[in-house]
């Protein structure tokens, strides 16, 4: 194998390694973006659940106060 062939082979292997590295990096970035999107969606779901829980607790509280008021005879 001549020196030029060796250099060409080294260059080809380097280019293949670069492509693999870039593809791996792109896959990692895509996975990271997907994970971040999932976390954002989970936090939105949690926020909605917390709001719904707060509303239901408030409604139960109002109903409880109304019931006690009726029992006492205020209303």
Coordinates of N, CA and C in Angstrom, one line a residue:
X1 N 0.9 -1.2 0.0 CA 0.0 0.0 0.0 C 0.9 1.2 0.0
X2 N 0.6 2.1 -0.9 CA 1.4 3.3 -1.0 C 1.0 4.3 0.0
X3 N 1.9 5.3 0.2 CA 1.6 6.4 1.2 C 0.3 7.1 0.8
X4 N 0.0 7.4 -0.4 CA -1.2 8.1 -0.9 C -2.4 7.2 -0.6
X5 N -2.3 5.9 -0.8 CA -3.5 5.0 -0.5 C -3.7 5.0 1.0
X6 N -2.6 5.0 1.8 CA -2.8 5.0 3.3 C -3.5 6.3 3.7
X7 N -3.0 7.4 3.2 CA -3.6 8.7 3.5 C -5.1 8.7 3.1
X8 N -5.4 8.2 1.9 CA -6.8 8.2 1.5 C -7.7 7.3 2.4
X9 N -7.1 6.2 2.8 CA -7.9 5.3 3.7 C -8.1 5.9 5.0
X10 N -7.1 6.6 5.5 CA -7.2 7.3 6.8 C -8.2 8.4 6.7
X11 N -8.2 9.1 5.6 CA -9.2 10.2 5.4 C -10.6 9.6 5.3
X12 N -10.8 8.5 4.6 CA -12.1 7.9 4.5 C -12.6 7.4 5.9
X13 N -11.7 6.8 6.6 CA -12.1 6.3 8.0 C -12.5 7.5 8.8
X14 N -11.7 8.6 8.7 CA -12.0 9.8 9.5 C -13.3 10.4 9.1
X15 N -13.6 10.4 7.8 CA -14.9 10.9 7.4 C -16.0 10.0 7.9
X16 N -15.9 8.7 7.8 CA -16.9 7.8 8.3 C -17.1 8.0 9.8
X17 N -16.0 8.2 10.5 CA -16.1 8.4 12.0 C -16.8 9.7 12.3
X18 N -16.5 10.7 11.5 CA -17.2 12.0 11.6 C -18.6 12.0 11.4
X19 N -19.0 11.2 10.4 CA -20.5 11.0 10.1 C -21.1 10.3 11.2
X20 N -20.5 9.2 11.7 CA -21.1 8.5 12.8 C -21.2 9.4 14.1
X21 N -20.1 10.2 14.3 CA -20.1 11.1 15.5 C -21.3 12.1 15.3
X22 N -21.4 12.7 14.2 CA -22.5 13.7 13.9 C -23.8 13.0 14.1
X23 N -24.0 11.8 13.5 CA -25.3 11.1 13.6 C -25.6 10.8 15.1
X24 N -24.6 10.4 15.8 CA -24.8 10.1 17.2 C -25.2 11.3 18.0
X25 N -24.5 12.4 17.7 CA -24.7 13.7 18.3 C -26.2 14.2 18.0
X26 N -26.6 14.1 16.8 CA -27.9 14.5 16.4 C -29.0 13.6 17.1
X27 N -28.7 12.3 17.2 CA -29.6 11.4 17.9 C -29.7 11.8 19.4
X28 N -28.6 12.2 20.0 CA -28.6 12.6 21.4 C -29.3 13.9 21.6
X29 N -29.1 14.8 20.7 CA -29.8 16.1 20.8 C -31.3 15.9 20.6
X30 N -31.7 15.0 19.7 CA -33.1 14.7 19.5 C -33.7 14.1 20.7
X31 N -33.0 13.1 21.3 CA -33.5 12.5 22.5 C -33.6 13.5 23.7
X32 N -32.7 14.4 23.8 CA -32.7 15.4 24.8 C -33.9 16.4 24.6
X33 N -34.1 16.8 23.3 CA -35.3 17.6 23.0 C -36.6 16.9 23.4
X34 N -36.7 15.6 23.0 CA -37.9 14.9 23.3 C -38.1 14.8 24.8
X35 N -37.0 14.5 25.6 CA -37.1 14.4 27.0 C -37.6 15.8 27.6
X36 N -37.0 16.9 27.1 CA -37.4 18.2 27.6 C -38.9 18.5 27.3
X37 N -39.3 18.1 26.1 CA -40.7 18.3 25.7 C -41.6 17.5 26.7
X38 N -41.2 16.2 27.0 CA -42.0 15.4 27.9 C -42.1 16.0 29.3
X39 N -41.0 16.6 29.7 CA -41.0 17.2 31.1 C -41.9 18.4 31.1
X40 N -41.9 19.2 30.0 CA -42.7 20.4 29.9 C -44.2 19.9 29.9
X41 N -44.5 18.9 29.1 CA -45.9 18.4 29.1 C -46.3 17.9 30.4
X42 N -45.4 17.2 31.1 CA -45.7 16.6 32.5 C -46.0 17.8 33.4
X43 N -45.2 18.9 33.3 CA -45.5 20.0 34.2 C -46.8 20.7 33.9
X44 N -47.1 20.7 32.6 CA -48.5 21.3 32.3 C -49.6 20.4 32.8
X45 N -49.4 19.1 32.7 CA -50.5 18.2 33.2 C -50.6 18.4 34.7
X46 N -49.4 18.5 35.4 CA -49.4 18.6 36.8 C -50.1 19.9 37.2
X47 N -49.8 21.0 36.5 CA -50.4 22.3 36.8 C -52.0 22.2 36.6
X48 N -52.4 21.6 35.5 CA -53.9 21.4 35.3 C -54.5 20.6 36.5
X49 N -53.8 19.5 36.9 CA -54.3 18.7 37.9 C -54.4 19.5 39.2
X50 N -53.4 20.3 39.5 CA -53.3 21.1 40.7 C -54.5 22.1 40.7
X51 N -54.7 22.7 39.6 CA -55.8 23.7 39.5 C -57.1 23.0 39.7
X52 N -57.3 21.8 39.0 CA -58.6 21.1 39.2 C -58.8 20.7 40.7
X53 N -57.7 20.2 41.3 CA -57.8 19.8 42.7 C -58.1 21.0 43.6
X54 N -57.5 22.2 43.3 CA -57.8 23.4 44.1 C -59.3 23.8 43.9
X55 N -59.8 23.7 42.7 CA -61.2 24.1 42.5 C -62.1 23.1 43.2
X56 N -61.8 21.8 43.1 CA -62.7 20.9 43.8 C -62.6 21.0 45.3
X57 N -61.5 21.3 45.9 CA -61.4 21.5 47.3 C -62.1 22.7 47.7
X58 N -62.0 23.8 46.9 CA -62.8 25.0 47.2 C -64.3 24.7 47.1
X59 N -64.7 24.0 46.1 CA -66.2 23.7 46.0 C -66.7 22.9 47.2
X60 N -65.8 21.9 47.6 CA -66.2 21.1 48.8 C -66.3 22.0 50.0
X61 N -65.3 22.9 50.2 CA -65.3 23.8 51.3 C -66.5 24.7 51.3
X62 N -66.9 25.2 50.2 CA -68.1 26.1 50.1 C -69.3 25.2 50.5
X63 N -69.4 24.0 49.9 CA -70.6 23.2 50.2 C -70.6 22.8 51.7
X64 N -69.5 22.6 52.3 CA -69.4 22.2 53.7 C -69.9 23.4 54.6
X65 N -69.4 24.6 54.2 CA -69.8 25.8 55.0 C -71.3 26.1 54.8
X66 N -71.8 25.9 53.6 CA -73.2 26.0 53.4 C -74.0 25.1 54.2
X67 N -73.6 23.8 54.2 CA -74.3 22.8 55.0 C -74.3 23.2 56.5
X68 N -73.2 23.6 57.0 CA -73.1 23.9 58.4 C -74.0 25.2 58.7
X69 N -73.9 26.1 57.8 CA -74.8 27.3 58.0 C -76.2 27.0 58.0
X70 N -76.7 26.0 57.1 CA -78.1 25.6 57.1 C -78.4 24.9 58.4
X71 N -77.5 24.1 58.9 CA -77.8 23.3 60.1 C -77.9 24.3 61.3
X72 N -77.0 25.3 61.3 CA -77.1 26.3 62.4 C -78.3 27.2 62.3
X73 N -78.7 27.4 61.0 CA -79.9 28.2 60.8 C -79.6 29.6 60.3
X74 N -78.4 29.8 59.9 CA -78.0 31.2 59.4 C -78.7 31.4 58.1
X75 N -78.7 30.4 57.2 CA -79.3 30.6 55.9 C -80.7 30.0 55.9

